[in-house]
Short mmCIF file of C-alpha atoms in Angstrom, two decimals:
data_model
loop_
_atom_site.label_atom_id
_atom_site.label_comp_id
_atom_site.label_asym_id
_atom_site.label_seq_id
_atom_site.Cartn_x
_atom_site.Cartn_y
_atom_site.Cartn_z
CA MET U 21 11.43 35.70 -118.59
CA ILE U 22 14.85 34.99 -117.08
CA ALA U 23 14.60 38.16 -114.93
CA ILE U 24 11.16 37.15 -113.60
CA LYS U 25 12.44 33.69 -112.77
CA ASN U 26 15.47 35.10 -110.90
CA PHE U 27 13.19 37.40 -108.92
CA LYS U 28 11.03 34.50 -107.85
CA ASN U 29 14.08 32.54 -106.75
CA HIS U 30 15.37 35.46 -104.69
CA GLY U 31 11.93 35.88 -103.09
CA LEU U 32 11.82 32.22 -102.08
CA VAL U 33 15.24 32.41 -100.54
CA ALA U 34 14.26 35.51 -98.59
CA PHE U 35 11.09 33.80 -97.37
CA LEU U 36 13.04 30.78 -96.28
CA LEU U 37 15.53 32.97 -94.42
CA VAL U 38 12.72 34.78 -92.66
CA LEU U 39 11.11 31.46 -91.79
CA ILE U 40 14.38 30.09 -90.44
CA VAL U 41 14.91 33.22 -88.36
CA ALA U 42 11.32 33.02 -87.06
CA ILE U 43 11.68 29.34 -86.17
CA GLY U 44 15.00 30.05 -84.46
CA TYR U 45 13.46 32.89 -82.49
CA LEU U 46 10.49 30.73 -81.44
CA SER U 47 12.82 27.90 -80.45
CA TYR U 48 14.90 30.30 -78.37
CA GLN U 49 11.78 31.77 -76.85
CA ASN U 50 10.45 28.28 -75.99
CA ALA U 51 13.81 27.30 -74.48
CA GLU U 52 13.75 30.44 -72.32
CA ASP U 53 10.17 29.72 -71.26
CA TYR U 54 11.01 26.08 -70.43
CA THR U 55 14.02 27.11 -68.37
CA GLU U 56 11.96 29.65 -66.49
CA LEU U 57 9.16 27.10 -65.95
CA LYS U 58 11.68 24.55 -64.68
CA ASP U 59 13.10 27.08 -62.21
CA VAL U 60 9.61 27.91 -60.93
CA PHE U 61 8.88 24.16 -60.63
CA GLU U 62 12.01 23.60 -58.52
CA ILE U 63 11.22 26.59 -56.28
CA GLU U 64 7.65 25.41 -55.68
CA LYS U 65 8.84 21.87 -55.15
CA LYS U 66 11.34 22.99 -52.49
CA GLU U 67 8.70 25.15 -50.81
CA LEU U 68 6.32 22.18 -50.60
CA GLU U 69 9.07 19.94 -49.20
CA SER U 70 10.00 22.64 -46.66
CA GLU U 71 6.39 22.95 -45.49
CA LEU U 72 6.11 19.17 -45.19
CA ASN U 73 9.42 18.98 -43.26
CA THR U 74 8.05 21.57 -40.83
CA LEU U 75 4.93 19.44 -40.36
CA ILE U 76 7.08 16.32 -39.88
CA LYS U 77 9.07 18.00 -37.08
CA GLU U 78 5.86 19.04 -35.33
CA TYR U 79 4.49 15.50 -35.54
CA GLU U 80 7.76 13.96 -34.38
CA LYS U 81 7.83 16.30 -31.36
CA ALA U 82 4.21 15.50 -30.45
CA SER U 83 4.33 11.72 -30.95
CA TYR U 84 7.08 10.66 -28.50
CA ASN U 85 4.62 9.27 -25.94
CA LYS U 86 3.05 5.83 -26.11
CA ASP U 87 -0.60 6.76 -25.62
CA GLU U 88 -3.42 6.33 -28.13
CA THR U 89 -3.16 9.93 -29.41
CA SER U 90 0.57 9.54 -30.09
CA LEU U 91 -0.06 6.35 -32.05
CA LYS U 92 -2.50 8.24 -34.27
CA LEU U 93 0.05 11.03 -34.74
CA ARG U 94 2.71 8.53 -35.81
CA GLU U 95 0.34 7.11 -38.42
CA GLU U 96 -0.26 10.62 -39.81
CA LEU U 97 3.50 11.25 -39.68
CA GLN U 98 4.19 8.28 -41.95
CA LYS U 99 1.63 9.60 -44.47
CA ILE U 100 3.28 13.05 -44.51
CA ILE U 101 6.76 11.53 -44.96
CA LYS U 102 5.45 9.46 -47.85
CA LEU U 103 3.89 12.59 -49.45
CA ARG U 104 7.17 14.54 -49.02
CA ASP U 105 9.14 11.74 -50.68
CA THR U 106 6.63 11.63 -53.55
CA ILE U 107 7.01 15.40 -54.14
CA HIS U 108 10.80 15.11 -53.90
CA ASN U 109 10.79 12.56 -56.73
CA LEU U 110 8.59 14.67 -59.06
CA LYS U 111 10.10 15.57 -62.46
CA ALA U 112 9.90 18.96 -64.16
CA THR U 113 7.40 17.46 -66.59
CA ASP U 114 5.01 16.87 -63.66
CA TYR U 115 4.44 20.58 -63.15
CA GLY U 116 0.67 20.08 -63.26
CA LEU U 117 0.90 17.81 -60.19
CA ILE U 118 2.56 20.59 -58.19
CA ARG U 119 -0.71 22.54 -58.13
CA LEU U 120 -2.59 19.41 -57.03
CA TYR U 121 -0.12 18.75 -54.21
CA ARG U 122 -0.15 22.43 -53.23
CA LYS U 123 -3.90 22.21 -52.64
CA ARG U 124 -3.52 18.92 -50.79
CA ILE U 125 -0.78 20.34 -48.50
CA ASN U 126 -2.89 23.45 -47.73
CA ASN U 127 -5.74 21.17 -46.66
CA LEU U 128 -3.29 19.08 -44.63
CA ILE U 129 -1.98 22.16 -42.84
CA GLU U 130 -5.53 23.19 -41.88
CA GLU U 131 -6.28 19.66 -40.60
CA ASN U 132 -2.97 19.73 -38.74
CA LYS U 133 -3.96 22.96 -36.94
CA LYS U 134 -7.28 21.44 -35.86
CA LEU U 135 -5.65 18.20 -34.74
CA PHE U 136 -2.98 19.93 -32.66
CA ALA U 137 -5.63 22.22 -31.17
CA GLN U 138 -7.49 19.07 -30.02
CA ILE U 139 -4.26 17.61 -28.66
CA ASP U 140 -3.51 20.81 -26.74
CA SER U 141 -7.04 20.71 -25.33
CA LEU U 142 -6.59 17.06 -24.31
CA HIS U 143 -3.23 17.87 -22.71
CA THR U 144 -4.83 20.74 -20.79
CA ILE U 145 -7.60 18.44 -19.54
CA ASN U 146 -5.05 15.74 -18.75
CA ASN U 147 -2.89 18.19 -16.78
CA GLN U 148 -5.97 19.34 -14.87
CA LEU U 149 -6.80 15.70 -14.09
CA ILE U 150 -3.21 15.07 -12.99
CA THR U 151 -3.36 18.14 -10.73
CA LYS U 152 -6.69 16.99 -9.33
CA ASN U 153 -5.35 13.47 -8.90
CA ASP U 154 -2.31 14.82 -7.06
CA SER U 155 -4.62 16.80 -4.79
CA VAL U 156 -6.72 13.71 -4.10
CA LYS U 157 -3.56 11.71 -3.51
CA VAL U 158 -2.28 14.29 -1.03
CA ALA U 159 -5.66 14.31 0.72
CA LEU U 160 -5.65 10.51 0.89
CA GLU U 161 -2.11 10.49 2.26
CA GLN U 162 -3.10 13.06 4.89
CA LYS U 163 -6.14 10.97 5.79
CA GLU U 164 -4.00 7.85 5.95
CA ASN U 165 -1.53 9.65 8.21
CA ILE U 166 -4.39 10.75 10.45
CA ASN U 167 -5.75 7.21 10.51
CA THR U 168 -2.29 5.88 11.34
CA ARG U 169 -1.92 8.38 14.19
CA LEU U 170 -5.39 7.50 15.46
CA LYS U 171 -4.55 3.82 15.21
CA TYR U 172 -1.40 4.27 17.30
CA LYS U 173 -3.30 6.52 19.70
CA ASN U 174 -6.04 3.92 20.10
CA ARG U 175 -3.42 1.24 20.59
CA PHE U 176 -1.77 3.39 23.25
CA LEU U 177 -5.13 4.09 24.91
CA ASN U 178 -6.01 0.39 24.85
CA GLN U 179 -2.64 -0.39 26.39
CA GLU U 180 -3.24 2.26 29.05
CA LYS U 181 -6.70 0.82 29.59
CA ARG U 182 -5.26 -2.68 30.05
CA ILE U 183 -2.65 -1.35 32.46
CA LEU U 184 -5.33 0.53 34.37
CA SER U 185 -7.57 -2.55 34.39
CA ASP U 186 -4.65 -4.62 35.66
CA LYS U 187 -4.00 -2.04 38.37
CA ILE U 188 -7.65 -2.06 39.36
CA ALA U 189 -7.72 -5.85 39.31
CA THR U 190 -4.54 -5.92 41.39
CA ALA U 191 -5.96 -3.35 43.77
CA GLU U 192 -9.03 -5.51 44.23
CA ILE U 193 -6.94 -8.52 45.27
CA ILE U 194 -6.55 -9.13 48.96
CA GLU U 195 -2.86 -9.70 49.55
CA ILE U 196 -1.73 -12.10 52.25
CA SER U 197 1.28 -12.28 54.54
CA SER U 198 3.84 -15.08 54.33
CA ILE U 199 2.30 -18.52 54.81
CA LYS U 200 3.33 -20.68 57.73
CA ALA U 201 2.54 -24.38 57.56
CA LEU U 202 3.21 -27.27 59.97
CA ALA U 203 2.62 -30.99 59.94
CA MET U 204 0.87 -32.02 63.19
CA LYS U 205 0.63 -35.25 65.18
CA ARG U 206 -2.16 -36.05 67.63
CA LYS U 207 -1.23 -37.12 71.15
CA SER U 208 -3.24 -39.51 73.26
CA SER U 209 -4.52 -36.51 75.17
CA GLY U 210 -6.04 -35.16 71.98
CA ARG U 211 -3.64 -32.22 71.73
CA HIS U 212 -1.56 -31.66 68.56
CA THR U 213 2.15 -30.97 68.28
CA SER U 214 4.31 -30.32 65.22
CA THR U 215 6.22 -33.13 63.54
CA SER U 216 8.56 -33.64 60.60
CA ARG U 217 7.84 -37.32 60.14
CA SER U 218 5.33 -38.41 57.52
CA SER U 219 4.38 -41.52 59.46
CA ARG U 220 3.22 -39.41 62.40
CA THR U 221 1.34 -36.71 60.50
CA ASP U 222 -2.36 -36.49 61.38
CA ALA U 223 -3.03 -32.93 60.23
CA PHE U 224 -1.68 -29.80 58.48
CA LYS U 225 -1.89 -26.41 60.14
CA THR U 226 -1.71 -23.27 57.98
CA GLU U 227 -1.48 -19.69 59.23
CA PHE U 228 -1.40 -16.33 57.38
CA SER U 229 -3.06 -12.92 57.49
CA LEU U 230 -5.28 -11.09 55.04
CA LEU U 231 -3.61 -7.71 54.62
CA GLU U 232 -5.27 -4.30 54.71
CA ASN U 233 -6.98 -3.18 51.49
CA LYS U 234 -8.99 0.08 51.48
CA ILE U 235 -10.30 -0.32 47.92
CA ILE U 236 -11.99 -3.69 47.92
CA SER U 237 -15.56 -4.00 49.14
CA PRO U 238 -15.81 -5.42 52.66
CA GLY U 239 -17.76 -8.55 53.49
CA ALA U 240 -17.51 -12.32 53.45
CA LYS U 241 -14.50 -13.58 51.46
CA PRO U 242 -14.08 -17.29 50.66
CA ILE U 243 -10.64 -18.83 51.36
CA TYR U 244 -9.55 -22.11 49.78
CA ILE U 245 -6.62 -24.19 51.07
CA GLN U 246 -5.21 -26.89 48.82
CA ILE U 247 -2.54 -29.41 49.85
CA THR U 248 -0.73 -31.40 47.14
CA ASP U 249 1.96 -34.07 47.28
CA LYS U 250 5.00 -34.44 45.03
CA ASN U 251 2.75 -35.92 42.33
CA ASN U 252 0.36 -32.94 42.52
CA LYS U 253 -2.32 -35.14 44.05
CA VAL U 254 -4.71 -33.19 46.30
CA ILE U 255 -4.59 -34.44 49.88
CA SER U 256 -7.94 -34.86 51.71
CA PRO U 257 -10.10 -33.07 49.12
CA VAL U 258 -13.40 -31.79 50.50
CA LYS U 259 -14.90 -29.72 47.68
CA GLU U 260 -14.51 -28.65 44.05
CA VAL U 261 -14.67 -24.87 43.62
CA LYS U 262 -14.52 -22.41 40.70
CA LEU U 263 -11.99 -19.58 40.69
CA LYS U 264 -12.43 -16.13 39.12
CA ASN U 265 -10.40 -17.25 36.09
CA LYS U 266 -13.08 -19.95 35.52
CA ASN U 267 -10.73 -22.79 36.47
CA LYS U 268 -12.02 -25.47 38.83
CA ILE U 269 -9.90 -26.96 41.62
CA LEU U 270 -10.23 -29.47 44.43
CA CYS U 271 -9.50 -27.93 47.79
CA SER U 272 -8.62 -29.47 51.16
CA ASP U 273 -10.35 -26.77 53.25
CA VAL U 274 -12.91 -24.00 52.70
CA LEU U 275 -13.06 -21.02 55.06
CA MET U 276 -15.19 -17.87 55.05
CA ALA U 277 -13.55 -14.69 56.37
CA ASP U 278 -15.55 -11.65 57.48
CA TYR U 279 -13.22 -9.05 55.97
CA HIS U 280 -13.56 -5.32 56.74
CA ASN U 281 -10.51 -3.94 54.89
CA LYS U 282 -8.22 -4.44 57.86
CA GLN U 283 -5.62 -7.08 58.57
CA LEU U 284 -7.22 -10.35 59.61
CA SER U 285 -5.52 -13.53 60.89
CA VAL U 286 -6.55 -16.85 59.32
CA ILE U 287 -5.85 -20.38 60.61
CA SER U 288 -6.66 -23.57 58.75
CA PHE U 289 -6.46 -27.00 60.41
CA ILE U 290 -6.86 -29.95 58.05
CA ASP U 291 -7.06 -33.53 59.35
CA VAL U 292 -5.45 -36.20 57.17
CA ASN U 293 -5.09 -39.97 57.20
CA ARG U 294 -1.56 -41.04 58.18
CA ASP U 295 -1.70 -43.83 55.63
CA ASP U 296 -2.04 -41.23 52.83
CA ILE U 297 1.03 -39.23 53.94
CA HIS U 298 4.43 -40.38 52.68
CA LYS U 299 7.97 -39.11 52.76
CA GLY U 300 8.56 -36.07 50.51
CA ALA U 301 7.49 -32.46 49.89
CA TYR U 302 3.97 -31.17 50.33
CA LYS U 303 2.76 -27.80 49.04
CA ILE U 304 0.06 -25.71 50.67
CA HIS U 305 -1.68 -23.36 48.16
CA VAL U 306 -3.84 -20.44 49.29
CA PHE U 307 -6.71 -18.88 47.28
CA VAL U 308 -8.53 -15.78 48.61
CA ASP U 309 -11.81 -14.61 47.07
CA GLY U 310 -11.28 -16.86 44.03
CA VAL U 311 -7.72 -15.62 43.33
CA TYR U 312 -4.45 -17.53 43.82
CA ASN U 313 -2.29 -15.81 46.45
CA GLY U 314 0.73 -18.03 46.96
CA ASN U 315 2.05 -21.23 48.51
CA THR U 316 4.55 -22.69 50.93
CA GLU U 317 6.20 -26.10 51.25
CA ILE U 318 6.68 -28.72 53.98
CA LYS U 319 9.21 -31.54 53.67
CA LEU U 320 8.49 -34.68 55.65
CA ARG U 321 10.89 -37.48 56.49
#
């Protein structure tokens, strides 16, 4: 009985030893598996972070502008940074989440490819529009330069036209010689002689010549003589006439010359009232064919 009992005790001890060895082996095996799993977790975690960092750099490079597309890219960039930080903070016990994030990152990479393809397409279109806009701008500048040159050319032609018109207008004016004027007194015999005294002046005599002009049309040409005193009062006015410049004047004498483009002598004799003539200067103005030609002056004592 004692031998049987000792055998049973030895068998129990052996079983316990085997069990301890088996448990130790399983514990060692589990520790090895856990270490290996942890290493794999860290490798996958770093790979995911690396992929996200690559995406972040691409987004940062593409979102430096301030347009609407860049604003959208910056929003996506913040989401990717947040996802990278979340993965960075994962523990080894969250190994199951690694697979979830791996799938999410793969989807994100595919979306990223499509988004950047759209951006490249938009940039291509934008560059084409910029090129077209530059071409239009160049064309507009060329047109503006042409318009500017035409404007200056027209201004020059208008100036030439004015000069030519002035020359024609000048050519159509009948020039006169120097004007000679005398104050005259009437003798008892009826004859007139010159005088320098205002109290003896009965008339003004004016002499000049219409000079030769081959351009102007021949024919009757009106001549107006106007005498004014020191106060610009017209002496012995006989008629109001209109000049070519539309101005109206009072004149002291009106003559009509039969002009045939050759020099023609003109004499005007204007009677005045002695009582209207006073000491001072008197001007004799000459107008030929409605145009002012000049004047001379007489000083009376």
